[in-house]
mmCIF file of C-alpha atoms in Angstrom:
data_model
loop_
_atom_site.group_PDB
_atom_site.id
_atom_site.type_symbol
_atom_site.label_atom_id
_atom_site.label_comp_id
_atom_site.label_asym_id
_atom_site.label_seq_id
_atom_site.Cartn_x
_atom_site.Cartn_y
_atom_site.Cartn_z
ATOM 1 C CA ARG Y 1 159.543 140.190 162.932
ATOM 2 C CA ILE Y 2 158.858 138.203 159.323
ATOM 3 C CA PHE Y 3 155.810 136.546 158.878
ATOM 4 C CA GLN Y 4 155.294 134.742 155.539
ATOM 5 C CA TRP Y 5 151.485 134.235 154.885
ATOM 6 C CA THR Y 6 149.625 131.820 153.200
ATOM 7 C CA ALA Y 7 145.903 132.655 151.693
ATOM 8 C CA GLY Y 8 143.318 130.439 153.326
ATOM 9 C CA ASN Y 9 141.086 128.519 151.144
ATOM 10 C CA ASN Y 10 138.743 130.496 148.468
ATOM 11 C CA GLN Y 11 139.604 133.340 150.839
ATOM 12 C CA PRO Y 12 142.574 135.286 149.030
ATOM 13 C CA ARG Y 13 142.145 137.983 151.829
ATOM 14 C CA SER Y 14 142.173 136.492 155.228
ATOM 15 C CA ARG Y 15 145.669 135.507 156.697
ATOM 16 C CA ARG Y 16 147.008 132.806 158.821
ATOM 17 C CA GLN Y 17 150.284 132.635 160.181
ATOM 18 C CA SER Y 18 152.027 130.043 158.549
ATOM 19 C CA GLU Y 19 155.853 130.050 159.122
ATOM 20 C CA LEU Y 20 157.321 132.899 161.968
ATOM 21 C CA LEU Y 21 161.195 134.149 161.774
ATOM 22 C CA GLN Y 22 162.421 136.317 164.426
ATOM 23 C CA PHE Y 23 165.360 138.236 164.505
ATOM 24 C CA THR Y 24 167.065 138.138 167.874
ATOM 25 C CA GLY Y 25 170.402 139.240 169.731
ATOM 26 C CA CYS Y 26 169.929 142.680 169.268
ATOM 27 C CA MET Y 27 167.186 145.389 169.328
ATOM 28 C CA CYS Y 28 166.232 145.036 165.431
ATOM 29 C CA GLN Y 29 163.408 146.065 163.041
ATOM 30 C CA VAL Y 30 163.066 144.964 158.933
ATOM 31 C CA ALA Y 31 163.665 147.971 156.838
ATOM 32 C CA ALA Y 32 163.105 145.994 153.635
ATOM 33 C CA MET Y 33 162.885 142.940 152.324
ATOM 34 C CA GLU Y 34 162.660 141.081 148.542
ATOM 35 C CA SER Y 35 162.841 137.566 147.430
ATOM 36 C CA ILE Y 36 166.194 137.148 145.622
ATOM 37 C CA CYS Y 37 166.534 133.698 144.247
ATOM 38 C CA ASP Y 38 165.075 130.204 144.786
ATOM 39 C CA ASN Y 39 164.501 129.991 148.482
ATOM 40 C CA LEU Y 40 166.415 132.968 149.595
ATOM 41 C CA LEU Y 41 165.280 136.439 150.994
ATOM 42 C CA ALA Y 42 167.126 139.608 151.700
ATOM 43 C CA VAL Y 43 166.227 141.669 154.689
ATOM 44 C CA SER Y 44 167.321 144.627 155.545
ATOM 45 C CA ILE Y 45 167.213 145.278 159.314
ATOM 46 C CA GLU Y 46 167.825 148.529 161.165
ATOM 47 C CA ALA Y 47 168.196 149.205 165.112
ATOM 48 C CA ALA Y 48 164.443 149.315 166.690
ATOM 49 C CA PRO Y 49 163.531 152.036 169.096
ATOM 50 C CA LEU Y 50 161.852 149.297 171.233
ATOM 51 C CA GLU Y 51 162.554 145.881 172.298
ATOM 52 C CA VAL Y 52 160.332 143.206 170.786
ATOM 53 C CA PRO Y 53 159.721 139.995 173.310
ATOM 54 C CA VAL Y 54 161.148 136.870 171.947
ATOM 55 C CA MET Y 55 158.338 134.414 170.744
ATOM 56 C CA SER Y 56 158.413 131.179 171.198
ATOM 57 C CA SER Y 57 156.898 130.019 168.262
ATOM 58 C CA ALA Y 58 159.604 131.441 165.830
ATOM 59 C CA THR Y 59 162.214 130.415 164.524
ATOM 60 C CA GLN Y 60 165.521 132.229 165.807
ATOM 61 C CA LEU Y 61 167.908 133.945 163.857
ATOM 62 C CA HIS Y 62 170.785 135.554 165.964
ATOM 63 C CA VAL Y 63 172.496 138.827 164.667
ATOM 64 C CA ALA Y 64 175.333 140.368 166.014
ATOM 65 C CA SER Y 65 174.229 144.207 164.973
ATOM 66 C CA PRO Y 66 171.431 145.688 164.102
ATOM 67 C CA LYS Y 67 172.525 146.498 160.448
ATOM 68 C CA GLY Y 68 172.797 145.039 156.955
ATOM 69 C CA VAL Y 69 171.228 142.812 154.910
ATOM 70 C CA ALA Y 70 170.548 139.299 156.177
ATOM 71 C CA ILE Y 71 170.513 136.465 153.678
ATOM 72 C CA ILE Y 72 167.534 134.314 155.498
ATOM 73 C CA ASP Y 73 167.187 130.419 153.725
ATOM 74 C CA ILE Y 74 163.498 130.292 153.788
ATOM 75 C CA LYS Y 75 163.528 126.385 153.289
ATOM 76 C CA THR Y 76 166.242 125.828 156.319
ATOM 77 C CA LYS Y 77 164.748 128.932 157.911
ATOM 78 C CA ALA Y 78 168.652 129.661 158.612
ATOM 79 C CA LEU Y 79 170.416 133.140 158.296
ATOM 80 C CA THR Y 80 173.383 132.323 155.644
ATOM 81 C CA ALA Y 81 175.144 135.905 154.966
ATOM 82 C CA MET Y 82 175.260 139.392 156.250
ATOM 83 C CA LEU Y 83 176.131 142.035 153.739
ATOM 84 C CA ASN Y 84 177.527 145.338 155.391
ATOM 85 C CA ALA Y 85 179.064 147.880 153.273
ATOM 86 C CA HIS Y 86 176.587 150.862 154.152
ATOM 87 C CA VAL Y 87 177.066 153.382 156.522
ATOM 88 C CA ASP Y 88 173.033 154.034 157.111
ATOM 89 C CA THR Y 89 170.225 151.148 156.785
ATOM 90 C CA VAL Y 90 169.545 149.787 153.059
ATOM 91 C CA ARG Y 91 166.419 150.946 151.940
ATOM 92 C CA CYS Y 92 165.914 149.170 148.731
ATOM 93 C CA ILE Y 93 167.282 145.803 148.066
ATOM 94 C CA CYS Y 94 166.957 145.158 143.776
ATOM 95 C CA PRO Y 95 167.782 141.346 142.656
ATOM 96 C CA LEU Y 96 169.784 140.960 139.488
ATOM 97 C CA PRO Y 97 168.662 138.644 136.662
ATOM 98 C CA ASP Y 98 172.637 137.449 136.576
ATOM 99 C CA LYS Y 99 171.845 136.801 141.126
ATOM 100 C CA GLY Y 100 173.995 139.576 142.202
ATOM 101 C CA ILE Y 101 172.050 142.454 144.184
ATOM 102 C CA LEU Y 102 171.822 145.665 144.165
ATOM 103 C CA THR Y 103 171.267 147.406 147.546
ATOM 104 C CA ALA Y 104 170.443 151.405 148.509
ATOM 105 C CA GLY Y 105 171.337 152.981 151.548
ATOM 106 C CA GLY Y 106 169.587 155.599 153.671
ATOM 107 C CA ARG Y 107 169.742 159.107 152.566
ATOM 108 C CA PHE Y 108 173.170 159.470 154.970
ATOM 109 C CA ASP Y 109 174.900 156.819 153.147
ATOM 110 C CA ALA Y 110 173.441 157.804 149.720
ATOM 111 C CA THR Y 111 175.383 155.073 147.700
ATOM 112 C CA VAL Y 112 174.316 152.311 145.604
ATOM 113 C CA ARG Y 113 176.231 148.910 146.167
ATOM 114 C CA LEU Y 114 176.474 146.388 143.698
ATOM 115 C CA TRP Y 115 177.122 143.164 145.338
ATOM 116 C CA ASN Y 116 178.457 140.259 143.139
ATOM 117 C CA SER Y 117 176.534 137.195 142.302
ATOM 118 C CA SER Y 118 179.498 134.491 142.733
ATOM 119 C CA THR Y 119 180.678 136.379 146.245
ATOM 120 C CA ILE Y 120 177.044 135.687 147.739
ATOM 121 C CA ALA Y 121 176.961 131.723 146.113
ATOM 122 C CA ASN Y 122 180.063 131.623 147.807
ATOM 123 C CA ALA Y 123 179.020 132.864 151.447
ATOM 124 C CA ILE Y 124 175.806 130.583 151.124
ATOM 125 C CA SER Y 125 177.438 127.557 150.090
ATOM 126 C CA LYS Y 126 179.641 127.569 153.153
ATOM 127 C CA GLU Y 127 179.190 124.472 155.150
ATOM 128 C CA LYS Y 128 178.424 125.942 158.979
ATOM 129 C CA SER Y 129 178.109 123.926 162.110
ATOM 130 C CA GLU Y 130 176.643 124.954 165.155
ATOM 131 C CA GLY Y 131 177.540 127.730 166.880
ATOM 132 C CA ASP Y 132 179.449 128.995 163.662
ATOM 133 C CA GLU Y 133 179.576 132.669 162.971
ATOM 134 C CA THR Y 134 177.304 134.107 160.519
ATOM 135 C CA ILE Y 135 179.653 135.284 157.196
ATOM 136 C CA VAL Y 136 179.331 138.769 156.485
ATOM 137 C CA LEU Y 137 180.095 140.206 153.128
ATOM 138 C CA THR Y 138 181.587 143.623 153.006
ATOM 139 C CA GLU Y 139 183.048 144.358 149.549
ATOM 140 C CA ALA Y 140 180.878 145.656 147.329
ATOM 141 C CA ILE Y 141 181.103 147.469 144.304
ATOM 142 C CA THR Y 142 180.160 151.129 144.703
ATOM 143 C CA LEU Y 143 178.268 153.048 141.528
ATOM 144 C CA LYS Y 144 179.258 156.092 140.907
ATOM 145 C CA GLU Y 145 175.236 157.112 140.022
ATOM 146 C CA PRO Y 146 172.367 157.455 141.303
ATOM 147 C CA GLY Y 147 173.387 158.318 144.918
ATOM 148 C CA TYR Y 148 170.252 158.388 147.296
ATOM 149 C CA VAL Y 149 167.243 156.436 145.604
ATOM 150 C CA PHE Y 150 163.833 155.384 146.651
ATOM 151 C CA ASP Y 151 163.931 151.852 144.546
ATOM 152 C CA LEU Y 152 165.779 150.509 142.149
ATOM 153 C CA LYS Y 153 163.951 148.101 139.326
ATOM 154 C CA VAL Y 154 165.297 145.491 136.424
ATOM 155 C CA LEU Y 155 164.776 146.469 133.297
ATOM 156 C CA HIS Y 156 165.169 143.347 130.835
ATOM 157 C CA ASP Y 157 166.599 143.762 127.659
ATOM 158 C CA SER Y 158 163.931 142.811 125.081
ATOM 159 C CA GLY Y 159 163.796 139.110 123.356
ATOM 160 C CA SER Y 160 166.075 136.729 125.020
ATOM 161 C CA SER Y 161 168.590 138.525 126.073
ATOM 162 C CA SER Y 162 171.024 138.684 129.401
ATOM 163 C CA VAL Y 163 171.462 142.492 128.743
ATOM 164 C CA PHE Y 164 169.770 144.624 131.305
ATOM 165 C CA ALA Y 165 169.383 147.889 132.739
ATOM 166 C CA VAL Y 166 168.511 149.481 136.249
ATOM 167 C CA ALA Y 167 166.546 152.205 136.569
ATOM 168 C CA SER Y 168 166.371 154.025 140.007
ATOM 169 C CA ALA Y 169 163.963 156.342 141.425
ATOM 170 C CA ARG Y 170 164.559 159.642 143.327
ATOM 171 C CA TYR Y 171 161.684 162.093 144.267
ATOM 172 C CA ASN Y 172 160.301 163.186 140.756
ATOM 173 C CA VAL Y 173 163.096 161.322 138.768
ATOM 174 C CA ILE Y 174 163.537 158.378 137.211
ATOM 175 C CA LYS Y 175 167.187 157.480 135.547
ATOM 176 C CA ILE Y 176 168.204 154.311 134.283
ATOM 177 C CA VAL Y 177 172.026 153.346 136.132
ATOM 178 C CA ILE Y 178 173.141 150.600 134.740
#
């Protein structure tokens, strides 16, 4: 399940449910998620050990398989595309300044994949009619480094440059990879 929370008036710690989106179609749960640009949320899903009842108040997002990264348009509450190139659950999602995405698979996958911004933009901009299948992207560049990681973060170059690097973290090591 995915919850979007808003703070109550003058009560920054209070939570009140404002929107509810739920994956249906298979037994899955959220493994990682990251805002990737205006109104888009990237959510990694994995198989769930228990079935969760469908909530009638939730917007249903149908997925055929409990694997991959779902790209969700928060404004329209629609599943716009799936990124599916890892053999294990995606444990880390890192949006890039050029609107591309890095995804890091779990320990059995041990790869970091680079999803090109134009490929993602083309997939999410396609008009869909009710009943159309969700576009599944499977082509991504596999980075030679860093392998299995716990986290990825963008390091911006100083000034107004469009140059950036990416740091990866695994155990007690931080490595600059791009």
